[in-house]
Structures are given as structure tokens and as C-alpha cells.
Tab-separated table of C-alpha atoms in Angstrom:
chain	number	residue	atom	x	y	z
A	1	MET	CA	0.469	0.122	-0.613
A	2	LYS	CA	3.067	2.646	1.181
A	3	GLU	CA	4.344	1.250	-1.821
A	4	SER	CA	1.702	2.460	-4.320
A	5	ILE	CA	1.635	5.494	-2.547
A	6	PHE	CA	4.846	6.168	-3.200
A	7	ARG	CA	5.406	5.411	-7.046
A	8	LYS	CA	1.812	7.569	-7.366
A	9	SER	CA	3.409	10.821	-5.464
A	10	SER	CA	6.727	10.240	-7.059
A	11	ILE	CA	5.061	10.386	-11.102
A	12	PHE	CA	3.191	12.960	-9.797
A	13	ALA	CA	5.666	15.141	-8.991
A	14	ALA	CA	7.789	14.492	-11.919
A	15	LEU	CA	4.351	15.273	-14.437
A	16	GLY	CA	4.245	18.257	-12.637
A	17	SER	CA	7.717	19.168	-12.759
A	18	ILE	CA	7.306	19.268	-16.497
A	19	PHE	CA	4.081	21.188	-16.949
A	20	LEU	CA	5.546	23.763	-14.903
A	21	ILE	CA	8.450	24.202	-17.063
A	22	ILE	CA	5.616	24.123	-20.210
A	23	ILE	CA	4.249	26.440	-18.809
A	24	PHE	CA	7.579	28.808	-17.912
A	25	ALA	CA	8.666	28.240	-21.342
A	26	ILE	CA	4.923	29.598	-23.079
A	27	LEU	CA	5.329	32.579	-20.108
A	28	LEU	CA	8.896	33.464	-21.513
A	29	PHE	CA	7.891	32.833	-25.455
A	30	GLN	CA	5.079	35.486	-24.266
A	31	ASP	CA	6.836	37.853	-22.725
A	32	ASN	CA	9.104	37.826	-25.383
A	33	LYS	CA	6.464	39.221	-28.158
A	34	ARG	CA	5.058	40.881	-26.090
A	35	VAL	CA	4.418	44.743	-26.776
A	36	HIS	CA	5.513	47.366	-24.524
A	37	THR	CA	2.995	50.526	-24.381
A	38	LEU	CA	4.024	53.742	-22.833
A	39	VAL	CA	2.557	56.586	-22.616
A	40	LEU	CA	5.019	59.938	-22.976
A	41	VAL	CA	2.597	63.729	-22.189
A	42	THR	CA	4.567	66.590	-23.926
A	43	GLY	CA	2.850	69.666	-24.487
A	44	GLN	CA	0.705	71.359	-26.859
A	45	LYS	CA	0.366	70.255	-30.037
A	46	GLU	CA	1.408	73.186	-31.388
A	47	GLY	CA	4.507	72.963	-29.351
A	48	GLN	CA	8.040	71.537	-30.129
A	49	TYR	CA	7.423	68.847	-26.895
A	50	TYR	CA	4.478	67.417	-29.028
A	51	ALA	CA	6.822	67.275	-32.460
A	52	PHE	CA	9.695	65.694	-30.607
A	53	GLY	CA	7.377	62.705	-28.709
A	54	GLN	CA	5.208	62.409	-32.274
A	55	ALA	CA	9.284	61.821	-33.297
A	56	LEU	CA	10.073	59.997	-31.395
A	57	SER	CA	7.465	57.783	-31.132
A	58	LYS	CA	7.901	56.749	-34.749
A	59	VAL	CA	11.494	56.209	-35.013
A	60	VAL	CA	11.184	54.228	-31.761
A	61	HIS	CA	9.073	52.189	-33.051
A	62	ASN	CA	10.469	51.508	-36.529
A	63	HIS	CA	13.287	50.431	-34.141
A	64	ASN	CA	11.509	48.421	-31.927
A	65	HIS	CA	8.749	46.517	-32.781
A	66	ARG	CA	7.506	45.495	-28.688
A	67	ILE	CA	7.802	49.453	-27.867
A	68	LYS	CA	4.771	51.513	-28.611
A	69	ILE	CA	5.082	55.330	-27.482
A	70	GLU	CA	1.955	57.039	-27.714
A	71	VAL	CA	2.219	60.608	-27.822
A	72	ILE	CA	-0.717	63.063	-25.856
A	73	GLU	CA	-0.784	66.558	-25.288
A	74	SER	CA	-0.575	68.373	-21.919
A	75	ASN	CA	-0.916	72.050	-20.990
A	76	ASP	CA	2.101	72.675	-18.988
A	77	PRO	CA	5.164	70.786	-17.360
A	78	GLN	CA	3.706	70.785	-14.106
A	79	GLU	CA	0.710	68.594	-15.238
A	80	ASN	CA	3.419	66.514	-17.008
A	81	LEU	CA	5.294	65.647	-14.060
A	82	GLU	CA	1.997	65.320	-12.070
A	83	LEU	CA	0.410	63.199	-14.511
A	84	LEU	CA	4.089	60.696	-14.354
A	85	GLN	CA	3.990	60.795	-10.571
A	86	GLY	CA	0.485	59.683	-10.967
A	87	LYS	CA	1.890	56.509	-13.390
A	88	LYS	CA	-0.680	58.092	-16.078
A	89	ALA	CA	1.863	58.148	-18.172
A	90	GLU	CA	4.808	56.070	-18.013
A	91	LEU	CA	7.172	59.482	-19.807
A	92	ALA	CA	7.134	63.256	-20.090
A	93	LEU	CA	9.326	65.787	-21.772
A	94	VAL	CA	9.969	68.832	-18.388
A	95	GLN	CA	12.267	71.786	-18.813
A	96	SER	CA	15.445	71.391	-16.739
A	97	ASP	CA	14.515	73.360	-13.888
A	98	THR	CA	11.730	71.480	-13.258
A	99	ILE	CA	11.675	70.413	-9.233
A	100	VAL	CA	11.195	66.785	-9.449
A	101	ASN	CA	11.816	63.815	-6.374
A	102	ASN	CA	13.668	60.683	-5.758
A	103	SER	CA	10.963	58.555	-8.251
A	104	THR	CA	11.532	60.585	-11.509
A	105	LYS	CA	14.473	59.379	-13.537
A	106	ALA	CA	15.722	61.208	-16.424
A	107	ILE	CA	16.482	59.417	-19.592
A	108	ALA	CA	17.689	62.506	-21.461
A	109	PHE	CA	18.908	65.635	-21.658
A	110	LEU	CA	17.740	67.089	-25.260
A	111	PHE	CA	17.820	69.917	-27.129
A	112	PRO	CA	18.529	74.131	-26.096
A	113	GLU	CA	14.836	76.329	-25.511
A	114	VAL	CA	16.693	79.877	-25.395
A	115	PHE	CA	14.583	82.500	-24.240
A	116	HIS	CA	12.962	85.012	-27.157
A	117	LEU	CA	11.912	88.016	-27.047
A	118	MET	CA	10.720	89.049	-29.790
A	119	VAL	CA	8.971	92.934	-30.473
A	120	ARG	CA	7.618	95.050	-32.716
A	121	GLN	CA	10.063	97.425	-34.524
A	122	ASP	CA	8.113	100.538	-33.408
A	123	ALA	CA	7.607	99.087	-30.629
A	124	GLY	CA	10.330	101.037	-28.657
A	125	ILE	CA	11.964	98.325	-27.161
A	126	ASN	CA	15.726	97.782	-27.740
A	127	ASP	CA	16.340	96.085	-24.529
A	128	ILE	CA	14.286	93.921	-21.585
A	129	SER	CA	13.957	97.004	-18.790
A	130	ASP	CA	12.194	98.689	-22.169
A	131	ILE	CA	9.414	96.679	-22.185
A	132	GLU	CA	7.743	98.979	-19.152
A	133	GLY	CA	4.720	100.244	-20.093
A	134	LYS	CA	4.464	97.775	-23.327
A	135	ARG	CA	1.827	94.741	-23.870
A	136	ILE	CA	3.660	92.094	-23.936
A	137	ALA	CA	2.117	88.031	-25.204
A	138	LEU	CA	3.287	84.970	-22.788
A	139	MET	CA	2.434	81.792	-22.714
A	140	SER	CA	-0.436	79.611	-21.702
A	141	LYS	CA	0.179	79.826	-17.743
A	142	GLY	CA	1.373	77.247	-16.017
A	143	SER	CA	3.886	76.488	-18.912
A	144	GLY	CA	7.620	76.590	-18.671
A	145	SER	CA	7.254	79.983	-20.810
A	146	TYR	CA	5.267	81.856	-18.587
A	147	ASN	CA	7.361	80.933	-14.906
A	148	MET	CA	10.431	81.880	-16.756
A	149	PHE	CA	8.823	85.416	-17.802
A	150	TRP	CA	8.072	85.822	-13.714
A	151	ARG	CA	12.090	84.887	-13.545
A	152	LEU	CA	13.131	87.485	-15.461
A	153	GLN	CA	11.129	90.198	-14.391
A	154	GLU	CA	12.303	89.390	-11.061
A	155	HIS	CA	15.843	89.849	-12.028
A	156	TYR	CA	15.740	92.812	-14.107
A	157	GLN	CA	13.467	94.414	-11.257
A	158	LEU	CA	10.736	94.872	-13.570
A	159	ASP	CA	7.272	96.823	-12.138
A	160	VAL	CA	5.312	94.560	-12.472
A	161	GLU	CA	2.194	96.942	-12.187
A	162	GLN	CA	3.389	99.079	-15.378
A	163	ILE	CA	3.475	95.678	-17.645
A	164	LYS	CA	0.326	94.440	-18.831
A	165	THR	CA	1.107	90.089	-19.583
A	166	ILE	CA	-1.750	88.384	-22.077
A	167	PRO	CA	-1.735	84.734	-21.828
A	168	LEU	CA	-2.225	83.208	-24.780
A	169	PRO	CA	-2.130	79.660	-26.525
A	170	ILE	CA	1.017	80.412	-28.606
A	171	THR	CA	-0.391	80.200	-32.719
A	172	GLU	CA	-2.448	83.043	-31.123
A	173	ALA	CA	0.326	85.177	-29.286
A	174	HIS	CA	2.370	85.076	-32.158
A	175	GLN	CA	-0.560	86.313	-35.074
A	176	ALA	CA	-1.537	88.925	-31.623
A	177	LEU	CA	2.721	90.364	-32.051
A	178	GLU	CA	2.295	89.982	-36.391
A	179	ASP	CA	-0.855	91.869	-35.986
A	180	GLY	CA	0.257	94.745	-34.135
A	181	GLU	CA	-2.490	93.286	-31.055
A	182	VAL	CA	0.512	93.382	-29.048
A	183	ASP	CA	4.216	94.949	-28.605
A	184	GLY	CA	6.604	92.105	-28.473
A	185	LEU	CA	5.633	88.114	-27.300
A	186	PHE	CA	8.257	85.746	-24.673
A	187	ARG	CA	8.529	82.245	-25.497
A	188	VAL	CA	11.111	79.418	-24.227
A	189	VAL	CA	11.568	78.103	-27.769
A	190	SER	CA	14.623	76.004	-29.582
A	191	LEU	CA	16.066	77.876	-32.428
A	192	GLU	CA	15.586	77.774	-35.739
A	193	ASN	CA	11.550	76.998	-34.678
A	194	PRO	CA	9.467	76.671	-37.355
A	195	ALA	CA	6.507	79.486	-35.656
A	196	VAL	CA	9.712	81.504	-34.520
A	197	ILE	CA	11.154	81.530	-38.442
A	198	GLN	CA	7.829	82.371	-39.645
A	199	LEU	CA	7.682	85.011	-37.771
A	200	LEU	CA	10.371	86.905	-38.306
A	201	ARG	CA	10.034	86.550	-41.881
A	202	ASN	CA	7.627	89.849	-40.975
A	203	PRO	CA	10.934	92.623	-40.913
A	204	GLN	CA	8.374	94.858	-38.392
A	205	ILE	CA	9.592	92.285	-35.512
A	206	LYS	CA	13.034	91.088	-34.162
A	207	ILE	CA	14.905	89.655	-31.643
A	208	ILE	CA	15.623	91.099	-28.143
A	209	PRO	CA	19.350	90.464	-25.896
A	210	ILE	CA	19.329	88.857	-22.827
A	211	ASP	CA	22.224	89.189	-21.392
A	212	GLN	CA	23.264	89.278	-17.717
A	213	GLY	CA	23.366	85.217	-18.551
A	214	ALA	CA	25.641	84.878	-15.724
A	215	ALA	CA	23.885	86.361	-13.026
A	216	LEU	CA	21.127	85.035	-13.762
A	217	ARG	CA	22.536	81.004	-13.201
A	218	LEU	CA	23.177	83.061	-9.543
A	219	GLU	CA	19.211	82.277	-8.723
A	220	LEU	CA	18.709	80.183	-11.036
A	221	PRO	CA	21.300	77.428	-11.494
A	222	ALA	CA	19.203	75.367	-14.201
A	223	LEU	CA	20.014	78.158	-16.638
A	224	GLU	CA	22.268	78.043	-19.596
A	225	VAL	CA	24.033	80.990	-21.438
A	226	MET	CA	23.621	80.801	-24.672
A	227	SER	CA	23.754	82.653	-27.574
A	228	ILE	CA	21.184	83.469	-30.980
A	229	PRO	CA	23.991	83.383	-34.078
A	230	LYS	CA	23.368	85.890	-36.297
A	231	GLY	CA	21.397	84.258	-39.447
A	232	SER	CA	19.436	81.451	-37.249
A	233	TYR	CA	15.938	83.123	-38.533
A	234	HIS	CA	17.254	84.504	-41.916
A	235	GLY	CA	20.819	84.127	-44.181
A	236	ALA	CA	20.202	86.848	-46.569
A	237	SER	CA	19.284	89.260	-44.881
A	238	PRO	CA	20.750	88.561	-41.419
A	239	THR	CA	18.205	87.302	-38.787
A	240	PRO	CA	19.499	88.278	-36.551
A	241	ALA	CA	21.791	90.448	-37.612
A	242	GLU	CA	24.672	90.035	-35.345
A	243	ASP	CA	24.832	87.060	-32.454
A	244	LEU	CA	22.867	87.439	-29.764
A	245	PRO	CA	23.717	86.889	-25.993
A	246	ALA	CA	20.898	84.291	-24.598
A	247	VAL	CA	20.185	82.042	-22.038
A	248	GLY	CA	18.552	78.954	-21.875
A	249	VAL	CA	17.164	75.962	-20.357
A	250	ARG	CA	17.273	72.182	-21.745
A	251	ALA	CA	14.323	69.665	-22.780
A	252	VAL	CA	14.960	66.428	-20.723
A	253	LEU	CA	13.024	63.050	-20.854
A	254	ILE	CA	11.882	61.995	-17.940
A	255	THR	CA	10.460	58.184	-16.907
A	256	ASN	CA	9.963	56.727	-13.638
A	257	LYS	CA	11.932	54.457	-11.682
A	258	LYS	CA	9.925	51.472	-11.671
A	259	ILE	CA	9.398	51.384	-15.129
A	260	SER	CA	11.986	47.975	-17.169
A	261	ARG	CA	15.448	48.569	-17.041
A	262	GLU	CA	15.595	46.662	-20.745
A	263	VAL	CA	12.540	48.642	-22.471
A	264	ILE	CA	14.753	51.723	-21.396
A	265	PHE	CA	17.667	51.081	-22.355
A	266	GLU	CA	16.234	50.283	-26.008
A	267	ILE	CA	14.393	53.821	-25.671
A	268	THR	CA	18.110	55.661	-24.742
A	269	ARG	CA	20.480	53.504	-27.670
A	270	ILE	CA	17.564	54.309	-30.023
A	271	LEU	CA	17.410	57.637	-28.851
A	272	TYR	CA	20.841	58.253	-30.019
A	273	GLU	CA	21.478	55.345	-32.173
A	274	ALA	CA	18.878	56.492	-34.907
A	275	ARG	CA	19.583	60.281	-34.235
A	276	ASN	CA	19.621	61.052	-38.224
A	277	GLU	CA	16.222	59.620	-38.537
A	278	LEU	CA	15.418	61.601	-35.988
A	279	VAL	CA	16.960	64.527	-36.915
A	280	GLN	CA	14.383	63.885	-40.211
A	281	GLU	CA	11.476	63.981	-38.325
A	282	PHE	CA	12.943	66.782	-36.093
A	283	ILE	CA	15.894	68.938	-36.955
A	284	GLN	CA	16.172	70.761	-33.687
A	285	ALA	CA	17.318	66.831	-32.169
A	286	ALA	CA	20.664	67.337	-33.646
A	287	MET	CA	21.486	69.654	-30.741
A	288	ILE	CA	20.527	66.698	-28.462
A	289	GLU	CA	22.941	66.550	-25.608
A	290	GLN	CA	25.685	63.859	-25.254
A	291	TRP	CA	25.773	62.255	-21.541
A	292	ASP	CA	28.770	62.903	-19.512
A	293	GLU	CA	29.284	61.980	-15.536
A	294	SER	CA	29.294	65.602	-14.445
A	295	PRO	CA	26.245	65.760	-12.373
A	296	HIS	CA	23.009	67.215	-13.747
A	297	LEU	CA	21.836	69.625	-11.161
A	298	GLY	CA	18.129	67.921	-9.600
A	299	PHE	CA	17.961	64.456	-11.899
A	300	THR	CA	19.724	61.438	-11.505
A	301	PHE	CA	19.828	58.674	-14.769
A	302	HIS	CA	17.160	55.820	-14.591
A	303	PRO	CA	19.254	52.540	-14.548
A	304	GLY	CA	18.400	51.360	-18.312
A	305	ALA	CA	19.869	54.724	-19.587
A	306	LEU	CA	22.985	54.552	-17.730
A	307	ASP	CA	23.425	51.202	-18.992
A	308	TYR	CA	23.529	52.213	-22.289
A	309	TYR	CA	26.317	55.131	-21.286
A	310	ASN	CA	27.839	53.110	-19.078
A	311	LYS	CA	28.641	50.252	-21.575
A	312	GLY	CA	26.530	51.070	-24.395
A	313	ASN	CA	24.692	47.192	-23.958
A	314	PRO	CA	23.260	46.577	-20.463
A	315	SER	CA	24.721	43.707	-18.482
A	316	PHE	CA	24.482	40.265	-18.654
A	317	ILE	CA	22.338	39.346	-16.212
A	318	VAL	CA	19.948	42.391	-16.805
A	319	GLU	CA	19.793	41.302	-20.540
A	320	TYR	CA	19.468	37.978	-20.066
A	321	ALA	CA	17.327	38.153	-16.633
A	322	GLU	CA	14.498	36.256	-18.154
A	323	ALA	CA	16.346	33.916	-19.374
A	324	ILE	CA	18.352	32.983	-16.183
A	325	GLY	CA	15.098	33.490	-14.308
A	326	LEU	CA	13.808	30.236	-16.486
A	327	CYS	CA	16.613	28.458	-16.017
A	328	LEU	CA	16.877	28.276	-13.094
A	329	SER	CA	13.300	27.520	-12.259
A	330	VAL	CA	13.644	24.607	-15.001
A	331	SER	CA	16.974	23.496	-13.515
A	332	MET	CA	15.599	23.072	-9.812
A	333	LEU	CA	12.338	21.807	-11.126
A	334	LEU	CA	14.534	19.049	-13.195
A	335	ILE	CA	16.287	18.376	-9.797
A	336	SER	CA	13.596	17.802	-8.076
A	337	SER	CA	12.287	15.283	-10.540
A	338	VAL	CA	15.440	13.785	-10.695
A	339	TRP	CA	15.407	12.951	-6.616
A	340	GLN	CA	12.224	11.844	-6.986
A	341	LEU	CA	12.126	9.472	-9.723
A	342	ARG	CA	15.266	8.430	-7.840
A	343	SER	CA	13.923	7.611	-4.813
A	344	TRP	CA	10.547	5.954	-6.814
A	345	PHE	CA	13.710	3.412	-8.227
A	346	THR	CA	15.803	3.218	-5.271
A	347	GLY	CA	12.180	2.331	-2.725
A	348	LYS	CA	11.731	-0.376	-5.870
A	349	GLN	CA	14.774	-1.959	-5.778
A	350	LYS	CA	14.081	-2.238	-2.022
A	351	ASN	CA	10.988	-3.778	-2.099
A	352	ARG	CA	12.130	-5.943	-5.112
A	353	ALA	CA	14.898	-7.353	-2.726
A	354	ASP	CA	12.761	-7.887	0.344
A	355	LEU	CA	10.593	-10.060	-1.915
A	356	TYR	CA	13.500	-11.906	-2.970
A	357	ASN	CA	14.556	-12.870	0.507
A	358	LEU	CA	11.267	-14.211	1.285
A	359	GLN	CA	10.582	-15.896	-1.444
A	360	LEU	CA	14.186	-17.583	-0.094
A	361	LEU	CA	13.078	-18.311	3.586
A	362	LYS	CA	10.232	-19.822	1.694
A	363	ILE	CA	11.496	-22.275	-0.203
A	364	ILE	CA	14.690	-23.170	2.856
A	365	ASP	CA	11.963	-23.693	5.213
A	366	SER	CA	10.100	-26.010	2.458
A	367	ILE	CA	13.600	-28.296	1.785
A	368	GLN	CA	13.698	-28.679	5.741
């Protein structure tokens, strides 16, 4: 009776082990075919963040069909951060002056965004202090551009009561300056932005320099001292007519620290290794910053991004973590099955020996 129960238990254990091995193999196969869908929150549809998001989504999918990036619009960087931290998005674009918590990790510092103060020629504005008493169009409230204007106002000690600011959506702000409904427009935007190029084709509109970059960095260390090169917006009749001092920030691609290390590695790899394709979709991608080990104020990098930056390849354990886990599980199951089978055969051999001994004793008794 005991032998029969033990034998059945051993068989069930072996069959169970084989069944689990098959299940693990199926799960691994399904995971290798799984499409990782990530939501990227960007900015207004007319803006450069949304355009970059669309370009990144297209290029990433072209190089890895297992990664799908869904691009959604938003009103401002703070909303982007809230959606990311609220786990309603896996990726987000923010400016480099954004304050983030420890759960938020950087993937890459992208293109520079330069402070642009564009004014009408007849407005009597030749430097930033002249905007007192003028009508200035700003981007929507809460946007990075909107917030940065007030940092400039504080630094230059401009009288708030003397400036008539008019927050507007991007397209409406540009049109208001074009039509003379405002005297100036302030926007933080990348160089050679198509909408800015179009605006500056109007000979009645010019760019005002923003100097004191080094002093501004003392108050806001995330700023970078930059310049707007001569002819950036028009070469034949150079616009601007000379290199203009400027300041700016950088766009940053961020994610949550819990997002798959392998997925973030792939996005980082494609971002840099497929740069030419990305530039064809979004010209400012040519200015994406090369990673270096120097500290990036307020940001730490996702382990998946660091795998690419440090070695160009994920570590063996990271790259083959799932396969290694399967092999270990299968190995343990096989060892368990072999041990059970060995115990069963040993028990069976012992039972046979006992049976032979009993038969031998019976023969001896019959002879006596």
C-alpha cells in the first residue's frame, strides 16, 4: 500500500515538474512577443514637445516593434510631472529647471530651449527694461515659458504694474504680435523653431538680447548661458543681424524609476543611435546633448539609461534576466524530478530485494 502511494506521488511530482516547465516556457515566449506600451506626455499640439514626441514615437517603433509610445498633449510641464508621478504616464518631457522627486529619473537631456523676446520694430523696445508700459504676450499660464518670464521680471526688477501681460495659446500669441495687437512676445523655444522662423520673416519684428546670463545662473542654476547666432532665422538678410546673448534651459526626457530597465535601455539606445532618422523628423534633435558623468542639477538617471551610457550594452544579467530566471527554475524542477525518480527507483529496488528474500526463506523452509 505504502509502495503504491509513494510511486503515485513520485509520478505526479515528475509530471507536475514537466507541466511547470512548459508553463514557464510559454510565459517566456509570450513575454518576448509582448508589446510594451508607454504613454509620453508632452505639451500643446502646436508646440515643439509634442512634435518631438511624435518623432520619437515613430523612430522607436521603426527600430523596435515591441515598444509603442503613445503621445498625448498637455498644458504645462507641471501637469506632465503630475501625470508621471501619478502613474498615468510612463514618459514625460520637462524643462531642466523642473524640481523632481526621487521616483523620477532622467533618460536624456535633449535640445536647448532659448529665451526669445520678440518685439515690433515700432514698439520702442531695445532691451528688456523697455518692456515696462508695453503689452507683452506670454504663453499659457503654468507653462515653462510663462513661469520663466516672471523669473526674468524679478531679476531685472521690472515693475509688474507697468507691464500688461497677456497669456495666450502659441498660435494666437504669434498672430497677435504679427497683427500689432501686442508689442512683444516672450517664449522659451528651441532655435530654428518653424513658427518663430515664420514670425521673424516679418521685417517689423526683431529679437531683443537677454544678457546677464551668468548673473541669472546665480539665481537659477539650471539655466545655461547661450547665444542666438547671427542669421539663425534668415541668412540672406541676417536675422538676427549679429550674435545675440541669451540664456536658456534644456528639454529633458524623464520616466519613473519602476519602468523596465530593458525598455528604457532600448529607448536610450535608439535615441542616440538613430539620431539621423530622428533629425529628419525633428530638426532640433541634432542638438541633443551627449551624456557625460558630470552632475545634472536635480536629476539622476534611470538604471536602463545608465546601462547604455556606461557600456553601450546592458549587463549580461540585465539583458538575459528572464532567460536566466527560467533556466534556474527549470534546473530546480529537473533536479527535484530526478531526485523523486531516484527515490522511486531505489524504493522499488528495495521492495524487489525484500520480495526475493521472502521467497528464498520460503524455499529454505520447504526443504527443511
